[in-house]
Short mmCIF file of C-alpha atoms in Angstrom, two decimals:
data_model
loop_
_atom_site.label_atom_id
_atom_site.label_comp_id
_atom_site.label_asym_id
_atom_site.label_seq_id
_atom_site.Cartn_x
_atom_site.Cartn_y
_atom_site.Cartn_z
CA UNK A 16 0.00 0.00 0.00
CA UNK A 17 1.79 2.89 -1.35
CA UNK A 18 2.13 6.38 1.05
CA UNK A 19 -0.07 9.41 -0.19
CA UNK A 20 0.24 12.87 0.91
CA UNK A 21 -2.50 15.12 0.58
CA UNK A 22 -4.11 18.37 1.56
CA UNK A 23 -4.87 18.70 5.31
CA UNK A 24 -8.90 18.91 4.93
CA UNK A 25 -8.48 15.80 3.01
CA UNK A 26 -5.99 13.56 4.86
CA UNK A 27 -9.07 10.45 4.75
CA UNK A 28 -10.23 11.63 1.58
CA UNK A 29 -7.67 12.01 -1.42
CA UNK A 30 -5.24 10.09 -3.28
CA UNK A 31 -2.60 11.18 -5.62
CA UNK A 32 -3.40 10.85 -9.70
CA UNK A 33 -1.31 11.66 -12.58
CA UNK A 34 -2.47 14.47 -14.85
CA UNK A 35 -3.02 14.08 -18.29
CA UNK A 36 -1.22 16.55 -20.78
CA UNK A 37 -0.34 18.95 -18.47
CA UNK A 38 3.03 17.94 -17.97
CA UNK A 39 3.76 19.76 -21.06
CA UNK A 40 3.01 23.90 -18.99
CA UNK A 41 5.44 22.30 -16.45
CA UNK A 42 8.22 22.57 -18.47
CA UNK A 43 8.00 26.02 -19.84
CA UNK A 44 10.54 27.89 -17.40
CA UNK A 45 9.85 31.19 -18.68
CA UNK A 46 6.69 33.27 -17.15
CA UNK A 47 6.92 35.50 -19.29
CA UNK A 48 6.30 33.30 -22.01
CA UNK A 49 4.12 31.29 -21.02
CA UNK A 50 2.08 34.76 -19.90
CA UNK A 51 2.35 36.36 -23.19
CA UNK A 52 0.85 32.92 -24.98
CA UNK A 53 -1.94 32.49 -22.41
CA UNK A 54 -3.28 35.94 -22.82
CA UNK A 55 -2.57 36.46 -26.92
CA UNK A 56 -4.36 33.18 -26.70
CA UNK A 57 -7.16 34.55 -24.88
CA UNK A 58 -7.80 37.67 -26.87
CA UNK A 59 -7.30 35.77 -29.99
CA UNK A 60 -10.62 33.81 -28.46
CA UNK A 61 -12.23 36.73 -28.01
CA UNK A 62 -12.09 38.26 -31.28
CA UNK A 63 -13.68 35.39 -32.55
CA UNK A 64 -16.78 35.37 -30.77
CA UNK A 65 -19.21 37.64 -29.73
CA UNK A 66 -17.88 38.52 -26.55
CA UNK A 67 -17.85 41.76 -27.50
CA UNK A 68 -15.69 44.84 -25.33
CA UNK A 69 -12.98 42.89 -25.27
CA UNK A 70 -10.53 42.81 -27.85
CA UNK A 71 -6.95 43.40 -28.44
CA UNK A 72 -7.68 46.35 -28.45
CA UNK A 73 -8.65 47.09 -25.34
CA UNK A 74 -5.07 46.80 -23.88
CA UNK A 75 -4.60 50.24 -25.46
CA UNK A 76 -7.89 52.02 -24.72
CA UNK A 77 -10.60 52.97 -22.44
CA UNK A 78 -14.15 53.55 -23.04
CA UNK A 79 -14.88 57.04 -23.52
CA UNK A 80 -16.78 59.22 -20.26
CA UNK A 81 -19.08 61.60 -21.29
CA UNK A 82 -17.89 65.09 -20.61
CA UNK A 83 -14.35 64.47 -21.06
CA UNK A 84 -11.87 66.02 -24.03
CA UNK A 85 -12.63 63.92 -27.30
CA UNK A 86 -8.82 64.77 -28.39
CA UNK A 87 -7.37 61.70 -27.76
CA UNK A 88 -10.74 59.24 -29.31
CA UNK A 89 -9.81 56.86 -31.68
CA UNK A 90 -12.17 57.54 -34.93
CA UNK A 91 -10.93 54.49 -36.76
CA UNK A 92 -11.71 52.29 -33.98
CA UNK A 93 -15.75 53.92 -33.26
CA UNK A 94 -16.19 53.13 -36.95
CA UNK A 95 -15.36 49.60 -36.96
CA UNK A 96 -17.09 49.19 -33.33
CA UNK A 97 -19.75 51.81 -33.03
CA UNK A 98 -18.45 52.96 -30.03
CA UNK A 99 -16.18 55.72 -28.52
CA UNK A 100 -12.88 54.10 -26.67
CA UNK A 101 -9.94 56.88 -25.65
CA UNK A 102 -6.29 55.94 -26.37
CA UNK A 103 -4.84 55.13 -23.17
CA UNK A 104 -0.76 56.63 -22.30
CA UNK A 105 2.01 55.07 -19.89
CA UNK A 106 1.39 57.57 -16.99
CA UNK A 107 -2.21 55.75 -17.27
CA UNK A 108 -3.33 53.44 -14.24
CA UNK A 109 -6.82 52.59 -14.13
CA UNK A 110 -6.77 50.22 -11.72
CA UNK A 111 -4.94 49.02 -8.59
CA UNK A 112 -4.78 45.11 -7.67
CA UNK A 113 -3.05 43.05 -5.28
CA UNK A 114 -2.82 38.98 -6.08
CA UNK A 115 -2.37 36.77 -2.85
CA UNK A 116 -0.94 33.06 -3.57
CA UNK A 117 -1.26 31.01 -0.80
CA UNK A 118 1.77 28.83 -0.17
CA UNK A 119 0.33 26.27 2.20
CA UNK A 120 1.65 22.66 1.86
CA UNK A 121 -1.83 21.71 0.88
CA UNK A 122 -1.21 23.85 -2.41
CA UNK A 123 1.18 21.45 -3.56
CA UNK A 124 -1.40 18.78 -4.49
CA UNK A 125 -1.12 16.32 -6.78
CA UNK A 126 2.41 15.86 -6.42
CA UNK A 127 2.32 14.46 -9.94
CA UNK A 128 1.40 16.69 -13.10
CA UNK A 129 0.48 20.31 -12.53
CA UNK A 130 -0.34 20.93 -8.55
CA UNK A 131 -3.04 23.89 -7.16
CA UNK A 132 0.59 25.74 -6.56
CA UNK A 133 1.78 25.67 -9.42
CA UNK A 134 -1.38 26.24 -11.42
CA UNK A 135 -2.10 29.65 -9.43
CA UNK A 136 1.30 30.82 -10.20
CA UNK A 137 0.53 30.19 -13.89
CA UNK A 138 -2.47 31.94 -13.71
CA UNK A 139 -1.40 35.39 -11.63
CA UNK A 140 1.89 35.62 -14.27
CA UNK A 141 -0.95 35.87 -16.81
CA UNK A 142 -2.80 38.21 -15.34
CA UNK A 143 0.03 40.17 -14.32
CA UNK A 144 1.01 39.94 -17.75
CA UNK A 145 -2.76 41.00 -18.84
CA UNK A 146 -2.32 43.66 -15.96
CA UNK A 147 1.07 45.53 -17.55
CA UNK A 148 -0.82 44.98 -21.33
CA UNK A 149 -3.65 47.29 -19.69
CA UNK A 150 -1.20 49.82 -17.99
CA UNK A 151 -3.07 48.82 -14.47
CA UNK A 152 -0.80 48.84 -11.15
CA UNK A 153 -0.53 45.27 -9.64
CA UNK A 154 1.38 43.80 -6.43
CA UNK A 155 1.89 40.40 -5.14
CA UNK A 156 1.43 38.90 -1.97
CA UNK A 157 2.54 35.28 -0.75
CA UNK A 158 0.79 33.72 2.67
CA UNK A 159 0.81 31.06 4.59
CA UNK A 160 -0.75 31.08 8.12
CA UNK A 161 0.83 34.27 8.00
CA UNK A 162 1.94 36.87 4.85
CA UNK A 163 5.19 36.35 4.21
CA UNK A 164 6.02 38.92 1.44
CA UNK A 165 3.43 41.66 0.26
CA UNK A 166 5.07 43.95 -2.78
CA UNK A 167 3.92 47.20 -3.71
CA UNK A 168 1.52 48.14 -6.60
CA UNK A 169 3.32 49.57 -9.59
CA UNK A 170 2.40 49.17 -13.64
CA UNK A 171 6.22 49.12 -15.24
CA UNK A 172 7.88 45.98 -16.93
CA UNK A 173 11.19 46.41 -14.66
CA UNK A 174 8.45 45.59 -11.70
CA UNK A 175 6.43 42.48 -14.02
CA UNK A 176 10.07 40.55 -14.24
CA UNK A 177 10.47 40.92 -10.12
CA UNK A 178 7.41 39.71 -9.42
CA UNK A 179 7.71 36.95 -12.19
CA UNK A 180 10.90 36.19 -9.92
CA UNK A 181 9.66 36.35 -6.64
CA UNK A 182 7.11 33.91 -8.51
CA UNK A 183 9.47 31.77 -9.61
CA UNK A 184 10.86 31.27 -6.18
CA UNK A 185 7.29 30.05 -5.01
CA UNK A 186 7.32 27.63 -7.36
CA UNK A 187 11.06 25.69 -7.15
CA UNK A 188 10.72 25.73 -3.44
CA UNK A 189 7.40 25.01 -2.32
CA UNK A 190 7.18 24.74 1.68
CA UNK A 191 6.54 21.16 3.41
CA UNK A 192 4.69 20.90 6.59
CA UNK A 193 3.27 24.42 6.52
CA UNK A 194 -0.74 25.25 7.19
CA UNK A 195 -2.86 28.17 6.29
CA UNK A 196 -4.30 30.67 8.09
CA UNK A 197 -6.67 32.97 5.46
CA UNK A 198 -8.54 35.42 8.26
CA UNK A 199 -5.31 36.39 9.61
CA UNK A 200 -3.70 37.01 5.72
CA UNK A 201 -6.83 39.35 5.05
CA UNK A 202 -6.75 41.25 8.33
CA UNK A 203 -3.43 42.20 7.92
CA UNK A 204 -3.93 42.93 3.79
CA UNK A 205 -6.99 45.24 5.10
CA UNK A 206 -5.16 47.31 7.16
CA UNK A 207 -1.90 47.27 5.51
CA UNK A 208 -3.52 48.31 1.62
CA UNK A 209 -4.54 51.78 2.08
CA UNK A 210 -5.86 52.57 -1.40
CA UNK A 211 -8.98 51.28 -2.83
CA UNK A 212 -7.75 48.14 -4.88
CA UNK A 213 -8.52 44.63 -6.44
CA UNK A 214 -7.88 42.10 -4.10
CA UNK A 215 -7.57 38.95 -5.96
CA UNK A 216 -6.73 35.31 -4.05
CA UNK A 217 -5.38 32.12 -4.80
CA UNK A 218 -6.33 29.43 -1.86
CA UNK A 219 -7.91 26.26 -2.11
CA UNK A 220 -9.81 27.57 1.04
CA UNK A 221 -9.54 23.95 2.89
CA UNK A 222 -8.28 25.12 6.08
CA UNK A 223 -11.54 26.43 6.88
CA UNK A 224 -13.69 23.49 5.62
CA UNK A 225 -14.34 21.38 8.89
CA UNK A 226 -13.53 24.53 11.62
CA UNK A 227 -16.48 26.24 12.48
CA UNK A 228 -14.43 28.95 14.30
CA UNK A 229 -12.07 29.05 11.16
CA UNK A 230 -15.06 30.13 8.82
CA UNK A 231 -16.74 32.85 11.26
CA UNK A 232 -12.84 34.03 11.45
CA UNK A 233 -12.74 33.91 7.91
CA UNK A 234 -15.94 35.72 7.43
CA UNK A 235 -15.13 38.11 9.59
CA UNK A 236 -11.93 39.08 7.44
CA UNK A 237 -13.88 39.44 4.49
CA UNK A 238 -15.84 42.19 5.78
CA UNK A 239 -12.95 43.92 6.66
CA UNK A 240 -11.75 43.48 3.47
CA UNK A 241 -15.07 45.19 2.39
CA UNK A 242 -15.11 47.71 5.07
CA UNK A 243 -11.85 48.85 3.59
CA UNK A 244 -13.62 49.55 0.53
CA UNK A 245 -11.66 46.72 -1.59
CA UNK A 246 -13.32 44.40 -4.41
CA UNK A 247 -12.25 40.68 -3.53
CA UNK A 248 -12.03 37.97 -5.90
CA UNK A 249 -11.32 34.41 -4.72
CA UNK A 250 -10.21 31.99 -6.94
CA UNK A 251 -11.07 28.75 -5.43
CA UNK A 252 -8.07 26.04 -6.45
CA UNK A 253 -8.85 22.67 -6.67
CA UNK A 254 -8.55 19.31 -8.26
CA UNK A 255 -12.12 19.21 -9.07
CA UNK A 256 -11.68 15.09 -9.68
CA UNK A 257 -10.27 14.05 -6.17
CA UNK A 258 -10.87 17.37 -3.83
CA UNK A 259 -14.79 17.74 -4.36
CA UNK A 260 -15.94 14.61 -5.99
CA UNK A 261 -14.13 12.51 -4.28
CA UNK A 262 -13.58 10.08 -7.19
CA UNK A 263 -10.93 7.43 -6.38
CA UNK A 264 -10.99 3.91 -7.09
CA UNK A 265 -12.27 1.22 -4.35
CA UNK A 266 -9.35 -0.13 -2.57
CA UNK A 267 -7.80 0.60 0.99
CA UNK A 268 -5.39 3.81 0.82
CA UNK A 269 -2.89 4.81 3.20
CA UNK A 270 -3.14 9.18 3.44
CA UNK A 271 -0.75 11.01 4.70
CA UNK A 272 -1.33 14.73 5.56
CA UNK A 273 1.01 17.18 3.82
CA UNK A 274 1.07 19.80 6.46
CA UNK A 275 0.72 17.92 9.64
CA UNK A 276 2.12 14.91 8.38
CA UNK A 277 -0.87 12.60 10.28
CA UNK A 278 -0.90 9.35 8.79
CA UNK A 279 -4.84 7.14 8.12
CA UNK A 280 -5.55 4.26 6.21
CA UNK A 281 -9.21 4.63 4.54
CA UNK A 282 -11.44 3.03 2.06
CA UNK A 283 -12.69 5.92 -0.18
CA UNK A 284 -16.16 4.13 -1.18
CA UNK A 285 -17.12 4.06 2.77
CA UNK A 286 -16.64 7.59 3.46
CA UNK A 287 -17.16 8.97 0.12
CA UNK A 288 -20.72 10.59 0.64
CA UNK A 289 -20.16 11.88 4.29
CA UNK A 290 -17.43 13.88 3.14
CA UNK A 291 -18.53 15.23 0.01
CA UNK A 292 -21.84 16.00 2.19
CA UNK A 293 -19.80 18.19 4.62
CA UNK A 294 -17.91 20.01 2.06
CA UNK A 295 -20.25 21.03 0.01
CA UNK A 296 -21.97 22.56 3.30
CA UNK A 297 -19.33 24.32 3.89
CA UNK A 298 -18.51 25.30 0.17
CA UNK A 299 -22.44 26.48 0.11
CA UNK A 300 -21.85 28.84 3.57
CA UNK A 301 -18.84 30.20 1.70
CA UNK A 302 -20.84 30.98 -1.58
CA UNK A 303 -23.55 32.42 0.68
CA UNK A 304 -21.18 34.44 2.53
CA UNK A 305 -19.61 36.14 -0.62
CA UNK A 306 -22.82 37.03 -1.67
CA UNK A 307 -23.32 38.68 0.78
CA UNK A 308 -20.60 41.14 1.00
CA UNK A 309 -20.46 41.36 -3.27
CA UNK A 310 -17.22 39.07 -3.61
CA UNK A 311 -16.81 37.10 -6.91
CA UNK A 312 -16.32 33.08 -5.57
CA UNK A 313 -14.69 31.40 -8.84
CA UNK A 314 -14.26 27.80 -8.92
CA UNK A 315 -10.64 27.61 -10.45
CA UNK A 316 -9.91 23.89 -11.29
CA UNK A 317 -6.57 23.19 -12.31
CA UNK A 318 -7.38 20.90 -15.11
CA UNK A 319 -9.78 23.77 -16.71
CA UNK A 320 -6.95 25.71 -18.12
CA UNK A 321 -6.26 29.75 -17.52
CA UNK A 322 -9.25 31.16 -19.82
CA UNK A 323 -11.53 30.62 -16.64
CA UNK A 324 -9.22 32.98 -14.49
CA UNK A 325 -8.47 35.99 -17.23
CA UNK A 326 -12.09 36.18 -18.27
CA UNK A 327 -13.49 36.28 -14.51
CA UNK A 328 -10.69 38.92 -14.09
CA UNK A 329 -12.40 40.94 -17.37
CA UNK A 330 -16.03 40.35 -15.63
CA UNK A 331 -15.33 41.76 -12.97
CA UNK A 332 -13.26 44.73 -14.04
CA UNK A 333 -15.89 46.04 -16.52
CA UNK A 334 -18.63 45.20 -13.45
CA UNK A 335 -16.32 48.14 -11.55
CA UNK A 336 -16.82 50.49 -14.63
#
């Protein structure tokens, strides 16, 4: 009986799989690269369908406000779209966000194939990338039970390639044996982000899952957030397959727990409904909760690709006008 480690929420419940073609995205080194094709990719997918708003061009304009100079709006553009954009400079920011990877041990599931971890960093070097394309401000924050490194906002490309490094860092040495603590993280982004920003995270969210004081913590930190004025977006990272539906085969497995390092054996078909039962309780509280207080809750499911993360992103920035 081979050892397993998994996720902490999911010691009794999860069992390591091999991804399919993913192995591929591990192997491109370069952020940058792999940034610039997941977001050309993207647009090129939006110009052919009817999504319309987005386009490449929008990475170099704005929609026209009424009242404001018409100097700088683009003629040749309002006659292919019917409608008035501005031509956007450098010195422009339009937006300020902040994108929080958590670092947990628990991130590091599957340890085969692409893991949560390394999928979210993936993901935030794209929309960092899609940030600098739109001359937006961004900063980068990595957490644990505690944050360990918060940068500052800025919109250049000498301040893209340090976060793509800091990025990288995450991602060669991802920490063993090291829980989450979310509330805490959000407190301490509340009070320490003075400007009205974007405050996009990258958790799988388990800590909370069978902690009833964890989630009213939790909670509690999200209103602060929204107190503060900030819009939240929480990308929820999972393997969809073995974290929510619980779909291994029928045999004994022996789990161990990679940030406590606990150690169960467990037949998944004998415990399979009770736990999917309990989490999606507490997945529905969360939901319910982020209603609430206006935060997007995006299921981000790391065999899904990046298109899910950079269009929620666009959703959500033209909701904020």
């Amino acid at each position: 009986m081979p050892d397993e480690k998994l996720p902490t929420e999911i010691t009794t419940l999860a069992l390591m799989a091999a991804l399919n073609n993913d192995q591929q995205i591990r192997h491109l080194a370069n952020l940058e690269l792999l940034a610039r094709q997941v977001v050309e990719g993207f647009i090129t997918g939006l110009h052919q369908s009817p999504f319309h708003g987005f386009s490449v061009e929008f990475a170099e304009h704005r929609l026209y406000n009424n009242g404001e100079s018409v100097k700088n709006i683009d003629w040749k553009l309002f006659a292919r779209t019917d409608k008035l954009f501005v031509k956007q400079f450098e010195e422009e920011t339009n937006l300020r966000s902040y994108l929080l990877l958590d670092t947990s041990s628990s991130m590091n599931f599957p340890d085969k194939g692409l893991n949560k971890l390394q999928f979210s960093v993936y993901a935030i070097a794209s929309l960092m990338y899609l940030f600098k394309k739109q001359r937006d401000a961004f900063g980068l924050g990595l957490f644990s039970d505690k944050v360990d490194w918060l940068s500052m906002a800025r919109s250049t490309t000498t301040h893209l390639f340090y976060l793509f490094a800091e990025l990288e860092k995450a991602y060669n040495h991802p920490k063993e044996n090291t829980l989450t603590n979310v509330g805490d993280v959000l407190h301490h982004i509340a009070e320490d982000v003075h400007q009205r920003s974007m405050i996009i995270i990258f958790s799988d969210m388990l800590e909370n899952s069978l902690n009833p004081d964890k989630m009213q913590a939790l909670f509690a930190a999200i209103q602060h957030l929204k107190y503060k004025k900030h819009e939240v977006i929480i990308f929820n990272v999972s393997d969809k397959k073995k974290e929510l539906d619980f779909d291994f085969d029928n045999r004994p497995h022996h789990f161990i727990d990679m940030e406590s390092g606990e150690e169960m054996k467990v037949h998944p078909g004998r415990i399979r409904e009770t736990y999917k039962a309990a989490l999606n309780e507490y997945r529905h509280q969360l939901e319910l909760k982020c209603a609430q207080y206006h935060i997007d809750l995006i299921d981000a499911n790391i065999h899904d690709g990046y298109n899910q993360i950079l269009k929620a992103y666009l959703v959500k920035r033209a909701a904020m006008g």
